[in-house]
Tab-separated table of C-alpha atoms and ligand atoms in Angstrom:
chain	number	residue	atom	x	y	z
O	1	UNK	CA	35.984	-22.708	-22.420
O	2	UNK	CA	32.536	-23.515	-20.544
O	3	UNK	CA	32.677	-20.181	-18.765
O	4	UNK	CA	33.257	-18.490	-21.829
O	5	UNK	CA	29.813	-20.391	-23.038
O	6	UNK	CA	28.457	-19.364	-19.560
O	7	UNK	CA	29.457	-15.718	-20.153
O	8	UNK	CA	28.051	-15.714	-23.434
O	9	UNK	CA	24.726	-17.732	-22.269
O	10	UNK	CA	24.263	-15.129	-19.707
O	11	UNK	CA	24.378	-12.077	-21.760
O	12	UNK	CA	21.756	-13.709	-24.623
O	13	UNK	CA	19.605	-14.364	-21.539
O	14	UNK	CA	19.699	-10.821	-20.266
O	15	UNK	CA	19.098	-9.696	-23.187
O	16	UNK	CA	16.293	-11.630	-23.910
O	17	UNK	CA	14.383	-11.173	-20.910
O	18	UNK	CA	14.545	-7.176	-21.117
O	19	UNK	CA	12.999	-7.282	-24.994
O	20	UNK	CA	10.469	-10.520	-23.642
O	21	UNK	CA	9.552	-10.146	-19.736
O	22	UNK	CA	6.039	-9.005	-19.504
O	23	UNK	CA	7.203	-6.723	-16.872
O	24	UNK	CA	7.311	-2.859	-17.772
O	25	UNK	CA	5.787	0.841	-17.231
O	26	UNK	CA	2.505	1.404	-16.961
O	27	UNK	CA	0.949	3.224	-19.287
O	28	UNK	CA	2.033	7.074	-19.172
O	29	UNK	CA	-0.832	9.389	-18.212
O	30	UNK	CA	1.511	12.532	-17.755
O	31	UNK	CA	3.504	15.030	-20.260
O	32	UNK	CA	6.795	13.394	-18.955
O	33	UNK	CA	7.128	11.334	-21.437
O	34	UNK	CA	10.821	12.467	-21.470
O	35	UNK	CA	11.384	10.691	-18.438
O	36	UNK	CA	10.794	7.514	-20.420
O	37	UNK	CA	12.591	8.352	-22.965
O	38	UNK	CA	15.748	9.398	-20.872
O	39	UNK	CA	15.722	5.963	-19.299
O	40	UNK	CA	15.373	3.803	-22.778
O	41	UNK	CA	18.317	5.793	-23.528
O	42	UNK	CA	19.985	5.086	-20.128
O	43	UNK	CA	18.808	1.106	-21.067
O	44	UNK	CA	20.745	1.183	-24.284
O	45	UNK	CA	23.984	2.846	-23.421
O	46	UNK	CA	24.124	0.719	-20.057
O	47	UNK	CA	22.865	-2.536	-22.301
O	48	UNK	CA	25.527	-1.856	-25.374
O	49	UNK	CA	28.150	-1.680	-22.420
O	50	UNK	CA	27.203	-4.674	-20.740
O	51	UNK	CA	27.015	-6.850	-23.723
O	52	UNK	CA	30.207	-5.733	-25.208
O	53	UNK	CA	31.830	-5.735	-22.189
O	54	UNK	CA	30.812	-9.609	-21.220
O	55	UNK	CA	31.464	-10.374	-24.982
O	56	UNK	CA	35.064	-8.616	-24.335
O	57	UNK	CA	35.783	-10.792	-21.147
O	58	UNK	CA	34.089	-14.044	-22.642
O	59	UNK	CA	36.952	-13.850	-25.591
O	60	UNK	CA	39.720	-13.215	-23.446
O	61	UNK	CA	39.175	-15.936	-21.074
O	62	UNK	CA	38.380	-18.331	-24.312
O	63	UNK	CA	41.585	-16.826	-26.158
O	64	UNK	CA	44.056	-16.623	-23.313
O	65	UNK	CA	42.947	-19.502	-21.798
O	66	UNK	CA	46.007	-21.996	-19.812
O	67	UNK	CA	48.347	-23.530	-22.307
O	68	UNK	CA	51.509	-25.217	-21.844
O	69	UNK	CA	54.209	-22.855	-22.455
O	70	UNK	CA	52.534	-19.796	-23.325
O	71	UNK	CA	53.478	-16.852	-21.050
O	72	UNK	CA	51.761	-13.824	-20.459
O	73	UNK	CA	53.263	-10.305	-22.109
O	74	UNK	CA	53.274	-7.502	-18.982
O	75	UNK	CA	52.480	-4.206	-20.969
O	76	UNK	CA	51.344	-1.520	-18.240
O	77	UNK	CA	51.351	0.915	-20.986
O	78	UNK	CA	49.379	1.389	-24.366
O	79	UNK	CA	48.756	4.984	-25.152
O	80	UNK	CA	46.328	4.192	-28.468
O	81	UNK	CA	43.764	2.019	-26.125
O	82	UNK	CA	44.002	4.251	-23.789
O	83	UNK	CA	42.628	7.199	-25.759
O	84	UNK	CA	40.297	5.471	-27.243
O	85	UNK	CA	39.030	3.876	-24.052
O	86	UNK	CA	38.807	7.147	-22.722
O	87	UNK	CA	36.761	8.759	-25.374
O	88	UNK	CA	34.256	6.016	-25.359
O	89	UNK	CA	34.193	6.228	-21.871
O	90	UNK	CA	33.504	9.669	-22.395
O	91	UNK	CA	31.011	9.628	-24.519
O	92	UNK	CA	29.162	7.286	-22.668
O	93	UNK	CA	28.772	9.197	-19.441
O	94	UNK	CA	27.824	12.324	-21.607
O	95	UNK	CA	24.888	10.390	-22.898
O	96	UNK	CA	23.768	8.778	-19.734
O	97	UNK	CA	23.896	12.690	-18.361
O	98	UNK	CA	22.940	15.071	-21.004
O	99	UNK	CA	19.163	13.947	-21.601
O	100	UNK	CA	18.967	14.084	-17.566
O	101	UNK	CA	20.361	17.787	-17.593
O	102	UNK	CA	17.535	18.865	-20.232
O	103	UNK	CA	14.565	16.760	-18.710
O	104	UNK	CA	16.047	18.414	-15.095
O	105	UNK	CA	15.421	21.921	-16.468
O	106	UNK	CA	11.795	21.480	-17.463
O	107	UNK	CA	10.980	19.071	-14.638
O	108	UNK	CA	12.180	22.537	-12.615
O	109	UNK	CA	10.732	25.001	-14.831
O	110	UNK	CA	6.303	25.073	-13.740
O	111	UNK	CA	4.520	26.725	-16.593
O	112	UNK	CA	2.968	30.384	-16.405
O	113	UNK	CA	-0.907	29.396	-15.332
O	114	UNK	CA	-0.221	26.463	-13.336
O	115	UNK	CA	-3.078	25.330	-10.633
O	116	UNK	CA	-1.593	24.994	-7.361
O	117	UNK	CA	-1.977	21.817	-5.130
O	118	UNK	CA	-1.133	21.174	-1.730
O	119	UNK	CA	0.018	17.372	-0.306
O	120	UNK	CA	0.524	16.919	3.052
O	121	UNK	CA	2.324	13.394	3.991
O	122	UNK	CA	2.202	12.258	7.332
O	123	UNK	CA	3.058	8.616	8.854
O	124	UNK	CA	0.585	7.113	7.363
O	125	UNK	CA	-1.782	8.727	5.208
O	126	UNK	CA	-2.396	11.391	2.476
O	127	UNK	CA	-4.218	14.897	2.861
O	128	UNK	CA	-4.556	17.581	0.047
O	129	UNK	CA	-5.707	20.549	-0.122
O	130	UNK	CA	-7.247	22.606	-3.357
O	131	UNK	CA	-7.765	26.197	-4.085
O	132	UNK	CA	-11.618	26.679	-4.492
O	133	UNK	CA	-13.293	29.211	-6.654
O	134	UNK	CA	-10.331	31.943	-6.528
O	135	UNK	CA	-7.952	29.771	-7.524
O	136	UNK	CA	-5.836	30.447	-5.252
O	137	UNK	CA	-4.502	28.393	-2.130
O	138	UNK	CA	-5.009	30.641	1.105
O	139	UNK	CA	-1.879	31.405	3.069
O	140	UNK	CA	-0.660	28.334	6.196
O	141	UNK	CA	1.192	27.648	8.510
O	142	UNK	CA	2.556	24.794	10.706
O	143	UNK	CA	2.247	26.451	14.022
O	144	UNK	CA	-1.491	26.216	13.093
O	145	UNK	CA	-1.878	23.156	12.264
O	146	UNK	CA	-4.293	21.317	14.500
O	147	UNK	CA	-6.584	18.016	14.740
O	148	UNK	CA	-9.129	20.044	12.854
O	149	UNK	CA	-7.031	22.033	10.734
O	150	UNK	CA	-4.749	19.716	9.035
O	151	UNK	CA	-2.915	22.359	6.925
O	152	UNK	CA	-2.825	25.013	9.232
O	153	UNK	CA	-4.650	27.436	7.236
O	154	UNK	CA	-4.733	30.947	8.379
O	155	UNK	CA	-8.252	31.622	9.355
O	156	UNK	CA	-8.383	35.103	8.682
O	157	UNK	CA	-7.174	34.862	5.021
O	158	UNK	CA	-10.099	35.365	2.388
O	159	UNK	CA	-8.204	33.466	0.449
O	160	UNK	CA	-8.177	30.171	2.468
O	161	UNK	CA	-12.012	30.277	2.974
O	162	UNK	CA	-12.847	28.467	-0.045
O	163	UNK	CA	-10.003	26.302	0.157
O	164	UNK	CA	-10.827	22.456	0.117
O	165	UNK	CA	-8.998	20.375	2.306
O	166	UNK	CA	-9.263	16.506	1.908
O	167	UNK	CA	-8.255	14.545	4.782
O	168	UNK	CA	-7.234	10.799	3.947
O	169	UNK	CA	-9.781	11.340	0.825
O	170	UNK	CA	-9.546	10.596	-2.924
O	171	UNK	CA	-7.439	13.635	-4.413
O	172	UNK	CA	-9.679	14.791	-7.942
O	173	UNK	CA	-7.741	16.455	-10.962
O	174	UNK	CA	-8.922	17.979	-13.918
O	175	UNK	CA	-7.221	16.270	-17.144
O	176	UNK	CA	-4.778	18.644	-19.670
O	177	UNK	CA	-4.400	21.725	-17.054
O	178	UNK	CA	-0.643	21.725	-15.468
O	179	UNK	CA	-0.583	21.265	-11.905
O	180	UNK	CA	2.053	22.410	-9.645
O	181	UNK	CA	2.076	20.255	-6.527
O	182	UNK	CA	3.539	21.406	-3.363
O	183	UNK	CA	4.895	18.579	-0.668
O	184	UNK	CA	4.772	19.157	2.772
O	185	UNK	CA	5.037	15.860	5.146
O	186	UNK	CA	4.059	16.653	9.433
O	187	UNK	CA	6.673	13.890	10.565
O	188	UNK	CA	9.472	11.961	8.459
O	189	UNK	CA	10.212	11.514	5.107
O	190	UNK	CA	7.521	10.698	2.626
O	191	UNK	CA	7.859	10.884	-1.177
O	192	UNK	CA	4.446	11.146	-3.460
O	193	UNK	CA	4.386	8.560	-6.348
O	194	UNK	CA	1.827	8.609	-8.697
O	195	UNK	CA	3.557	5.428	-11.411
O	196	UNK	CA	1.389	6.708	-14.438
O	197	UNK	CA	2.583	10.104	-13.915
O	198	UNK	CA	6.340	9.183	-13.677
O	199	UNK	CA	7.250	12.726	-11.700
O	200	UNK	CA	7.958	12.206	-8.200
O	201	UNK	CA	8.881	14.199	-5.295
O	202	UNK	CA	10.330	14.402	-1.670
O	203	UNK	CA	8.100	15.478	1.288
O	204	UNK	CA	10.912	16.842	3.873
O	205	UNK	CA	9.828	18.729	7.624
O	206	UNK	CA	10.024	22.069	7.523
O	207	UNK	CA	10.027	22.930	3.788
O	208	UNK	CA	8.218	23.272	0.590
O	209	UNK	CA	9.243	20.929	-2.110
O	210	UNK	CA	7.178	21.103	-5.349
O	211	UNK	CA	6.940	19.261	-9.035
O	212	UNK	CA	4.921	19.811	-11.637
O	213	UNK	CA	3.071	17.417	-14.350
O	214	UNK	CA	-0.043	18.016	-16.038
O	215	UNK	CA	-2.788	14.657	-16.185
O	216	UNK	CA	-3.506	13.474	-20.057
O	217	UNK	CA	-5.579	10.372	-19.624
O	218	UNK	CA	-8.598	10.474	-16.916
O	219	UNK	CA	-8.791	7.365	-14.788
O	220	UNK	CA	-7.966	6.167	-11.322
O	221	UNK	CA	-4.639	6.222	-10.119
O	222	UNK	CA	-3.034	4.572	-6.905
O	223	UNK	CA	-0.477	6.997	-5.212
O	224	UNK	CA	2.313	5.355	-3.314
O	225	UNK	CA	4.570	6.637	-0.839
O	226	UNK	CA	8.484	5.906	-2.385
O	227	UNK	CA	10.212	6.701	0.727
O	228	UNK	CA	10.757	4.115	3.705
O	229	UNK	CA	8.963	6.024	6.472
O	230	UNK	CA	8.023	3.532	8.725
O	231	UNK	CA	6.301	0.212	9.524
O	232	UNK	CA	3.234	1.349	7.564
O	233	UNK	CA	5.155	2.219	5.026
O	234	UNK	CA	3.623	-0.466	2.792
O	235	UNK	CA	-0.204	1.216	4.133
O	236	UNK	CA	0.620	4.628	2.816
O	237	UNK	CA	-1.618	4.482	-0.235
O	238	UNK	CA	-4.197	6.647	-1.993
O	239	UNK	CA	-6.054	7.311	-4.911
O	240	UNK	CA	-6.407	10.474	-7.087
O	241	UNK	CA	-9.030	10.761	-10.213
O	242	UNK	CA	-8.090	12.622	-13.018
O	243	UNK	CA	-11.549	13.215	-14.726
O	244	UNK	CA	-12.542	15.919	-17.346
O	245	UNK	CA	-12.697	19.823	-16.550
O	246	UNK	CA	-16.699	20.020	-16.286
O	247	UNK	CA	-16.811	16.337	-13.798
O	248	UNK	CA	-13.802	17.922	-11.575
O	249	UNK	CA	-15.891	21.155	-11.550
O	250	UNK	CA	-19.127	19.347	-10.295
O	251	UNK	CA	-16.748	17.512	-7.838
O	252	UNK	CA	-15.080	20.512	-6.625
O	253	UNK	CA	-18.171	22.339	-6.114
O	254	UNK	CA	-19.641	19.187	-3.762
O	255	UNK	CA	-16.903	19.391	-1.212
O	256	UNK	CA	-16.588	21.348	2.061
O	257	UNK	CA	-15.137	24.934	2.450
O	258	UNK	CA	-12.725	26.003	4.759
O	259	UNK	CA	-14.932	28.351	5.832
O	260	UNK	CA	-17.880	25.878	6.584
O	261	UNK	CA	-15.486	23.927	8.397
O	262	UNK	CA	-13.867	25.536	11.419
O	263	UNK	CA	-14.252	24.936	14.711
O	264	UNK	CA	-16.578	27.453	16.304
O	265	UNK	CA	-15.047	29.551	18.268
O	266	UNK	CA	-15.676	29.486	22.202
O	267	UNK	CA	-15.817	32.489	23.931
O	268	UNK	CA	-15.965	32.215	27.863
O	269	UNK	CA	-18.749	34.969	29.748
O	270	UNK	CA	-18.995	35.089	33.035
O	271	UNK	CA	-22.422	32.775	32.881
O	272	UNK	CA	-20.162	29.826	31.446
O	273	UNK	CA	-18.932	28.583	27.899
O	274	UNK	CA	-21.126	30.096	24.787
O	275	UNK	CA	-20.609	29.530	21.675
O	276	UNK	CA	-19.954	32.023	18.904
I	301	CU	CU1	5.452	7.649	3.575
């Protein structure tokens, strides 16, 4: 009997605390509101199970509870409850999985027109790199990837010359444009979390992974990395500022070139170093 009050305590109390903690999202600044929606949907399947479930087991242990010289019926079959706890089943699982499939499809699917970004992760800080004026990120590599060029940019692509690359810097966005990002990490595992835009990604050596999300509220985000990657783990934060198209333009047009920032190179004569 005072379990079955337990039971039924505990349930109330769950149920309370997801409707009253103070403890939630924070506010969306993304398109994916989907991915929100998916998981209030996941919350209510999952919840309507629990409760009915506890509720189930509360009953039984109030209603078959020890008394002398009742005995328990064995009944290892019933066909009718076992349809009909297959069906529910069923339809259960379908919802937890059908909004996923559909929200999957456009989380994969990057719009005609999208602006390309470029993340690097590495243990434990985050780089970026932006197409300048062209639009258009120049073509990389990893076997160039040095001290001074973080991205390994291919210094005899036009295209890379205008390229911005911002080492351990504030990463700027322009609000309402869709943005594909592309993930690259130098060492171990990293994943890119931005909370406010709910999309998130793996970094994995030696590939490419991408999402996409377009910025609808400008402010100042914290990105987080979401993937244990080491004892600075915890460190690997950064900032990105989603501001309005004419502000990111002004920005953009502040920050270094590629072009203005290589090395020199150093040619050797036969009167020493010079410098070309
Ligand atoms: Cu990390």
């Amino acid at each position: 009997m005072i379990l079955a009050v337990v039971l039924l305590l505990l349930t109330v109390g769950s149920v309370l605390f997801h409707f009253m903690s103070p403890w939630w999202w924070t506010p969306i600044a993304s398109n994916w509101d989907y991915i929100d929606h998916t998981i209030i949907i996941t919350f209510w399947i999952t919840g309507v199970a629990f409760v009915l479930l506890i509720c189930f087991v509360a009953y039984c242990v109030f209603r078959f509870r020890h008394r002398e010289g009742q005995e328990a019926h064995y009944e290892p079959e019933n066909k009718r409850l076992e349809w009909w706890l297959t069906i529910a089943t069923s339809l259960g699982v379908a919802g937890l999985l059908a909004p996923g499939l559909v929200v999957w499809k456009d989380f994969v699917t990057v719009p005609a027109g999208a602006s390309e970004i470029e993340v690097m992760g590495q243990q434990w800080q985050w780089s970026f790199r932006l197409p300048g004026k062209d639009g258009v990120l120049g073509r990389s590599s990893a076997e160039a990837v040095t001290a001074e060029n973080p991205f390994g940019l291919n210094k005899d692509d036009p295209q890379a010359q205008d390229d911005v690359v911002l080492e351990a810097a504030d990463l700027h966005l322009p609000a309402g444009k869709p943005i594909k990002v592309l993930l690259r990490s130098k060492d171990v595992l990293h994943n890119f979390y931005v909370p406010e835009f709910r999309a998130k990604m793996d970094l994995i050596p030696g590939m490419v992974t991408y999402f996409w999300f377009t910025p609808t509220r400008t402010a100042k985000f914290d990105i987080l990395c979401f993937e244990l990657c080491g004892t600075g783990h915890y460190t690997m934060r950064g900032s990105v500022v989603v501001e309005d198209d004419a502000a990111y333009q002004t920005w953009l047009s502040q920050q270094t070139a590629f072009r203005d920032s290589h090395q020199p190179t150093k040619v050797v004569t036969k009167d020493g170093p010079a410098v070309q």
